[in-house]
Short mmCIF file of C-alpha atoms in Angstrom, two decimals:
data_model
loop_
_atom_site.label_atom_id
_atom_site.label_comp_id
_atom_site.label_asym_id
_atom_site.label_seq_id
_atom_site.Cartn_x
_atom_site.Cartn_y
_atom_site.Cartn_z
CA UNK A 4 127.98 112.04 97.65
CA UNK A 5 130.36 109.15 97.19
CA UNK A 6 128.87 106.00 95.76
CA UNK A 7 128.66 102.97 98.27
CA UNK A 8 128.64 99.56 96.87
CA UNK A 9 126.98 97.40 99.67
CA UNK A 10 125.44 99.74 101.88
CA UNK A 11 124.13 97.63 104.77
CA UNK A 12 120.73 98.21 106.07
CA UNK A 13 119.79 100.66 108.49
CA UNK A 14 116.72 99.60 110.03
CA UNK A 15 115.69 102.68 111.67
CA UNK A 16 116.74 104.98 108.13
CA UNK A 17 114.37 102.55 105.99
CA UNK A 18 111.84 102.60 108.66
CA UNK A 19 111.71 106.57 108.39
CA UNK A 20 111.73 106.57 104.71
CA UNK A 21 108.90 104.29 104.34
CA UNK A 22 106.83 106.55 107.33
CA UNK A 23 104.99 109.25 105.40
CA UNK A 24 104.87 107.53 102.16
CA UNK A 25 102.08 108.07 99.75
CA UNK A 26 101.09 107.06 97.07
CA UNK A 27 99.25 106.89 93.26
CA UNK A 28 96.30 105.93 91.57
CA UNK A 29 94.06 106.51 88.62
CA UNK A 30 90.67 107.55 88.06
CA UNK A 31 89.97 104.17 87.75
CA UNK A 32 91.19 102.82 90.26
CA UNK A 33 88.38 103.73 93.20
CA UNK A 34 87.56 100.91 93.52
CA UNK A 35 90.78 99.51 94.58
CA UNK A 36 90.84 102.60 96.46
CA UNK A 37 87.94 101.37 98.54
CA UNK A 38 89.35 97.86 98.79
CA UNK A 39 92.45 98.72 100.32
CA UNK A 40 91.84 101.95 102.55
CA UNK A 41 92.02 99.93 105.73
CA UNK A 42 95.57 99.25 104.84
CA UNK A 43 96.57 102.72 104.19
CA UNK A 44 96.84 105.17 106.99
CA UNK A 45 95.18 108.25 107.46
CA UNK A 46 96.00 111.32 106.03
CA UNK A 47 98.23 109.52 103.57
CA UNK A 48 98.69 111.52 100.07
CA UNK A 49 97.09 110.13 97.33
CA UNK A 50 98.13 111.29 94.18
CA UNK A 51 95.40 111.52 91.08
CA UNK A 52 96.86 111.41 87.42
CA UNK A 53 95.89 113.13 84.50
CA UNK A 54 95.65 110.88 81.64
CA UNK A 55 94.26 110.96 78.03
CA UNK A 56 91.84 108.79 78.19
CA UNK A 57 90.26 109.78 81.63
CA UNK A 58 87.69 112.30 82.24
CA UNK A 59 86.88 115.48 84.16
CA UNK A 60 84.28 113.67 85.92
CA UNK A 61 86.36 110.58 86.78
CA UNK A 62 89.38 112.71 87.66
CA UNK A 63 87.28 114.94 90.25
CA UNK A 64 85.35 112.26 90.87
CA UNK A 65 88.70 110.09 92.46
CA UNK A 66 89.95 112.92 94.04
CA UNK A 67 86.50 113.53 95.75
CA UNK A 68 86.36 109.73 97.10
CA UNK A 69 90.53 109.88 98.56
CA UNK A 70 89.14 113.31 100.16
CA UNK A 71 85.70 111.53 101.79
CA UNK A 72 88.11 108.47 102.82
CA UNK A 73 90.30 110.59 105.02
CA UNK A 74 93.36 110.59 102.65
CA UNK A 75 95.29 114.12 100.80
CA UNK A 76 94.05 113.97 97.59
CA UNK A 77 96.72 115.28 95.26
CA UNK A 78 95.31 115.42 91.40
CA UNK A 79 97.78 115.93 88.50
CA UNK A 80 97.12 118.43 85.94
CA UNK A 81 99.09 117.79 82.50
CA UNK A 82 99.37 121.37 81.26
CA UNK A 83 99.83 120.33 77.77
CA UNK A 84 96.88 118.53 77.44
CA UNK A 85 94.57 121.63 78.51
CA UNK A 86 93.29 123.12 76.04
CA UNK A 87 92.29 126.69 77.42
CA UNK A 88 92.84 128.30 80.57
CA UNK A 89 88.80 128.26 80.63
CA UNK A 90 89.49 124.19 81.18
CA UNK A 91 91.96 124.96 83.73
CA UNK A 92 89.89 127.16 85.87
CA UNK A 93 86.71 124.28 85.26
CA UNK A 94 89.28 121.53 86.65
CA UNK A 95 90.64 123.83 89.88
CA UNK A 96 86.97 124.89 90.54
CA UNK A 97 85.33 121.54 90.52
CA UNK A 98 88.89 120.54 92.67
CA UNK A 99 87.95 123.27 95.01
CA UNK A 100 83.94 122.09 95.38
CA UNK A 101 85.14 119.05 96.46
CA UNK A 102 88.13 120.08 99.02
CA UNK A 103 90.75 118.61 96.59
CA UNK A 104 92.62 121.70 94.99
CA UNK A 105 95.06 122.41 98.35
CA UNK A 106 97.17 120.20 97.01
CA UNK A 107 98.45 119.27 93.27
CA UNK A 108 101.08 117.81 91.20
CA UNK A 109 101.82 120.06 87.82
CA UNK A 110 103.35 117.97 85.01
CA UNK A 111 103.87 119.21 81.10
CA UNK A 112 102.12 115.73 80.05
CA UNK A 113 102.61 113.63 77.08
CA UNK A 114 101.69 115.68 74.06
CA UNK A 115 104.25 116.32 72.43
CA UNK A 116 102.88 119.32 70.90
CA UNK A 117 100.58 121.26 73.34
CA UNK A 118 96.89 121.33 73.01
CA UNK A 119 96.19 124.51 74.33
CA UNK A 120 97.96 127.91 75.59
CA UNK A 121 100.46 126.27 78.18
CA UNK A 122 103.42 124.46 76.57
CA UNK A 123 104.71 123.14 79.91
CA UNK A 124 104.07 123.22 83.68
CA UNK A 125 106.50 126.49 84.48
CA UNK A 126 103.70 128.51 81.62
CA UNK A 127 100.95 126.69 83.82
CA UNK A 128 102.30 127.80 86.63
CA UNK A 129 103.19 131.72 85.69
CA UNK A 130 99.45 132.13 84.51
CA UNK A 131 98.62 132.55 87.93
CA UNK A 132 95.54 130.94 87.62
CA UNK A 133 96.45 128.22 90.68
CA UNK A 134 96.51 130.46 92.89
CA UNK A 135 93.09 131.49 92.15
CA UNK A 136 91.92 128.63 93.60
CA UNK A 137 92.96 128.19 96.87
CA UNK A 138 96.70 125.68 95.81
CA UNK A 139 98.72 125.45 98.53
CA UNK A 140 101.54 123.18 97.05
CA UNK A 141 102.49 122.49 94.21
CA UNK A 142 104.49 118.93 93.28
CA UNK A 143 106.81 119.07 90.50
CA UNK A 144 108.58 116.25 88.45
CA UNK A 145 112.10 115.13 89.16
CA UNK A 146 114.58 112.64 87.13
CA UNK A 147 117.13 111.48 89.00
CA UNK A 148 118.45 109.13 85.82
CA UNK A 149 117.38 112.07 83.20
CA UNK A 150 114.86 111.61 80.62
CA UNK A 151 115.02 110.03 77.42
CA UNK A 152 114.01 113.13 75.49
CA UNK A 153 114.74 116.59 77.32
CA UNK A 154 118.71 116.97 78.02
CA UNK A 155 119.31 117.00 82.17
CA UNK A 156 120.57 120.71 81.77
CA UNK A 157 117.17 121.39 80.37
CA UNK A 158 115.42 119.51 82.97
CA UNK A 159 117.70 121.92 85.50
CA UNK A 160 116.58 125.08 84.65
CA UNK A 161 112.94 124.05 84.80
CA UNK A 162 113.01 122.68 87.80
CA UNK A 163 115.09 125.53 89.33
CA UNK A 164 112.51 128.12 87.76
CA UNK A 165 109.53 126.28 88.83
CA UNK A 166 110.66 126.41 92.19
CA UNK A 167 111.57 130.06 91.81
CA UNK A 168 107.95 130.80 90.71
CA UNK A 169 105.98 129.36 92.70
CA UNK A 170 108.55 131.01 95.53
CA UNK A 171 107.98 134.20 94.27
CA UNK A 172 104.03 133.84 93.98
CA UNK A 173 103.40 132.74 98.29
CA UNK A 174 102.62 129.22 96.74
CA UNK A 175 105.02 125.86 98.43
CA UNK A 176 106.67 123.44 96.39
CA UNK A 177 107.38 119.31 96.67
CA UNK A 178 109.44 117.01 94.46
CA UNK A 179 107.86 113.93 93.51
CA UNK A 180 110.80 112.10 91.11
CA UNK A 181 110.30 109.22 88.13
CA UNK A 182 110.71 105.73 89.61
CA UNK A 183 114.10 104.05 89.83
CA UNK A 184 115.76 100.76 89.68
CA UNK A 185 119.33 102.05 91.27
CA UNK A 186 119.87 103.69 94.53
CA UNK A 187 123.21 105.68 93.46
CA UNK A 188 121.62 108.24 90.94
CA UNK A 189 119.13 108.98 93.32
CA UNK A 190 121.37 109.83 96.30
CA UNK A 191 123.71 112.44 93.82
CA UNK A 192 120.76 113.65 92.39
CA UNK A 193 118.93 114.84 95.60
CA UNK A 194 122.34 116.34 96.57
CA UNK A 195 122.82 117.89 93.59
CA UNK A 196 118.73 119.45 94.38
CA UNK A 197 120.43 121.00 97.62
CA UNK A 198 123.34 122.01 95.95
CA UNK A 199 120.92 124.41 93.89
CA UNK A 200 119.25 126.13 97.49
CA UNK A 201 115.79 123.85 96.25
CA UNK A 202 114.29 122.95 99.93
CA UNK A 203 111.66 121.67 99.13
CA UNK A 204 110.28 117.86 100.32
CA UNK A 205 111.41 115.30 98.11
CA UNK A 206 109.34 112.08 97.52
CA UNK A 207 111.58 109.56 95.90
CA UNK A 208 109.35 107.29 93.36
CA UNK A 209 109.75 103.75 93.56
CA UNK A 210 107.26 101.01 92.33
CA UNK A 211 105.19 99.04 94.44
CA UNK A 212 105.29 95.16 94.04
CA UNK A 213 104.59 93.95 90.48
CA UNK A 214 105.33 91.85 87.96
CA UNK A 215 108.97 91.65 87.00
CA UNK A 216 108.06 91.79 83.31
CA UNK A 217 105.60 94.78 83.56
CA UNK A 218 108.20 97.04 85.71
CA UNK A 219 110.88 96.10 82.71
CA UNK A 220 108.05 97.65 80.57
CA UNK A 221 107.26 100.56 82.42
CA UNK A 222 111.59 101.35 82.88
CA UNK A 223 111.64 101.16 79.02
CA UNK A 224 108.93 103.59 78.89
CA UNK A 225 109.95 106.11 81.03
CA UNK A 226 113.43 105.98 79.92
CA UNK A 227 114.85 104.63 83.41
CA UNK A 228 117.77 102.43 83.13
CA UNK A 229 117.32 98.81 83.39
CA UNK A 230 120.45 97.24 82.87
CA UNK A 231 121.20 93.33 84.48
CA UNK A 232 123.59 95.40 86.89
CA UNK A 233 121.14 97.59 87.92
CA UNK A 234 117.89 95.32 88.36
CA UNK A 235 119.90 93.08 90.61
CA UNK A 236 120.62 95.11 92.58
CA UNK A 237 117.17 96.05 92.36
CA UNK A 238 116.57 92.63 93.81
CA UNK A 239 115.78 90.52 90.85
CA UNK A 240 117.23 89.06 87.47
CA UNK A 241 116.52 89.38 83.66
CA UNK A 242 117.44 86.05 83.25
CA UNK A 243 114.29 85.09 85.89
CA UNK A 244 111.25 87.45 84.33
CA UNK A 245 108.69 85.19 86.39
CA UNK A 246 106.68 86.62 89.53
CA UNK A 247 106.83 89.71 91.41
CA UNK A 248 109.40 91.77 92.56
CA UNK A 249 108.77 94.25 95.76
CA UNK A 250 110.68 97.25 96.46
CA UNK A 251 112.63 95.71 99.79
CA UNK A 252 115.97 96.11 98.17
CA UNK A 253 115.96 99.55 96.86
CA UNK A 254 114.08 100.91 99.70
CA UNK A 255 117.09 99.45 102.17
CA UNK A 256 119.59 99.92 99.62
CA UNK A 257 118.49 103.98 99.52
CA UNK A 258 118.23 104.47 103.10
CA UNK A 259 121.35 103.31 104.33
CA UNK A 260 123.30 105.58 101.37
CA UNK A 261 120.94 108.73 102.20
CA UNK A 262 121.83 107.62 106.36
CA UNK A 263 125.90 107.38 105.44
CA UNK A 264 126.08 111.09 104.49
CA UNK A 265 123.43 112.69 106.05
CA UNK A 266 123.50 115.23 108.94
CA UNK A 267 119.71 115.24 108.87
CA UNK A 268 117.40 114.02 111.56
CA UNK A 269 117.96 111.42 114.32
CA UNK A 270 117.26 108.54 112.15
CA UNK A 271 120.11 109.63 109.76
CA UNK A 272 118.00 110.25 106.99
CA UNK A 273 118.70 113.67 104.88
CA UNK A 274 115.27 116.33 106.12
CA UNK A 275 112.64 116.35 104.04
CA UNK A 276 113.49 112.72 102.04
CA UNK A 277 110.26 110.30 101.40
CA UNK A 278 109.13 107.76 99.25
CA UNK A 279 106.08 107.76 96.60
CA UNK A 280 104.54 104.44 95.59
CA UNK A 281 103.82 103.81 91.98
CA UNK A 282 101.16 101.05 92.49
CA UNK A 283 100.43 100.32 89.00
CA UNK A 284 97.02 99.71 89.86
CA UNK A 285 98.01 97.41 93.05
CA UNK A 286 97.02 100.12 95.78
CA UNK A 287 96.02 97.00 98.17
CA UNK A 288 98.94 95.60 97.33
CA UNK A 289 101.20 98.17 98.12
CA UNK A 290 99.65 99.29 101.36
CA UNK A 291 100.13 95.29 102.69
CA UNK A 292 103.55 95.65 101.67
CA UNK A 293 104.27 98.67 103.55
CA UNK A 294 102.75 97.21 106.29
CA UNK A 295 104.66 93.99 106.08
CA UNK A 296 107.89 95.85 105.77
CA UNK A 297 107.27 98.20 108.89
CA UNK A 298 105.56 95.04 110.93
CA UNK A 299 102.64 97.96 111.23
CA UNK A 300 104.56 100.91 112.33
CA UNK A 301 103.92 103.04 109.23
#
């Protein structure tokens, strides 16, 4: 895909990017759950992490209340923070009691030595034990800028085998990538995902509107490039840290690349292309920008 410098914007092709978004929250965060479901419509996917210093209870227990409100709960397991397949199987069955284990999102996780028998999300997956439980799809991680620690042929062959796997055992797959600042690595990388036969939906991870300096901290974080270059054309300077940035720019910006060389659908856009919301704790937030930015056609 050749790199466009000032795409112009596609109204329609942002329009159907933004349609089926979805989004992310934390255990925590129910209660900003509850304050902003009339803003979010239903049936929207909500994905659940899986961090260190949250529960079993709290996890289940968010994934139960996106289920009751009418949204796809979509918890996160971090395979390298299990530590037995015995904990697996308690997580998926309490998922299952509640009507939240159709759908999940299998990441290695932090550690970076594993805590238990699965050293990554492919060993998670192979065990077989997901399929025990009634998982329908499975969302893996994608890094359309790389990652600051595993070299992007690495990250290849996982992803390719992950896809492969869960193939092979009747179970689908979805993409769900690391946020981005710039439009251009995105667009080559989901190419480059075709390239390799990988059909699967792609959700394209973007931040919701934030603070300018806590994205900066999150992109140095995760590894994503953050250069002045890049966050302008993000839509906001490193020489201006105060207030909140929104994801207007990039969202345009992406659609009207993806629309340029796309085949896909009527509106342009490549099949199968979405975005995912990383709402840093901002769910109501997000969900009045979306609606702002479709004037209520989401």
């Amino acid at each position: 895909m050749a790199t466009r410098i000032t795409p112009g914007i596609n109204r329609a092709a942002s329009l159907e990017l933004v349609r089926d978004f979805s989004l992310e929250m934390t255990g925590k965060d129910v209660p900003a759950l509850l304050e902003a479901r009339g803003h979010i419509p239903p049936g929207t996917r909500i994905n659940v992490t899986f961090l260190g210093n949250e529960d079993l209870e709290m996890r289940v227990g968010a994934a139960k209340v996106v289920r009751e409100l009418g949204f796809v709960p979509v918890p996160h397991i971090s395979a390298r923070r299990l530590k037995s397949e015995q904990e697996l199987e308690e997580f998926l069955g309490r998922l299952q009691e509640v009507g939240a284990a159709e759908h999940i999102f299998a990441v290695g996780g932090d550690p970076a030595r594993p805590e238990g028998p699965y050293h990554d999300s492919l060993a998670m997956i192979r065990s077989g034990v997901l399929h025990q439980f009634g998982v329908r799809e499975v969302g893996l991680a994608g890094y359309p800028e790389g990652h600051p620690d595993i070299p992007d042929e690495t990250l290849w062959r996982a992803l390719e085998d992950k896809y492969t796997a869960l193939r092979e055992s009747g179970v689908n797959a979805a993409i769900l990538t690391q946020f981005a600042f710039d439009t251009d690595p995105v667009a080559e990388w989901i190419d480059a995902v075709r390239a390799r036969g990988i059909t699967a939906p792609i959700r394209v991870g973007t931040p919701g509107p934030a603070g300018i300096k806590r994205l900066l901290g999150f992109a140095r974080r995760f590894g994503v490039g953050a250069n002045a270059m890049i966050v302008k054309k993000y839509g906001f300077s490193l020489t201006n840290l105060i207030g909140v940035a929104g994801p207007d720019h990039f969202v345009n910006d992406l659609a009207a690349v993806l629309a340029e060389h796309s085949t896909g659908n009527s509106h342009g856009l490549p099949s199968q292309v979405g975005l995912h919301f990383y709402t840093f704790g901002g769910l109501l937030e997000t969900a009045e920008w979306v609606r702002g930015f479709t004037g209520g056609q989401e």
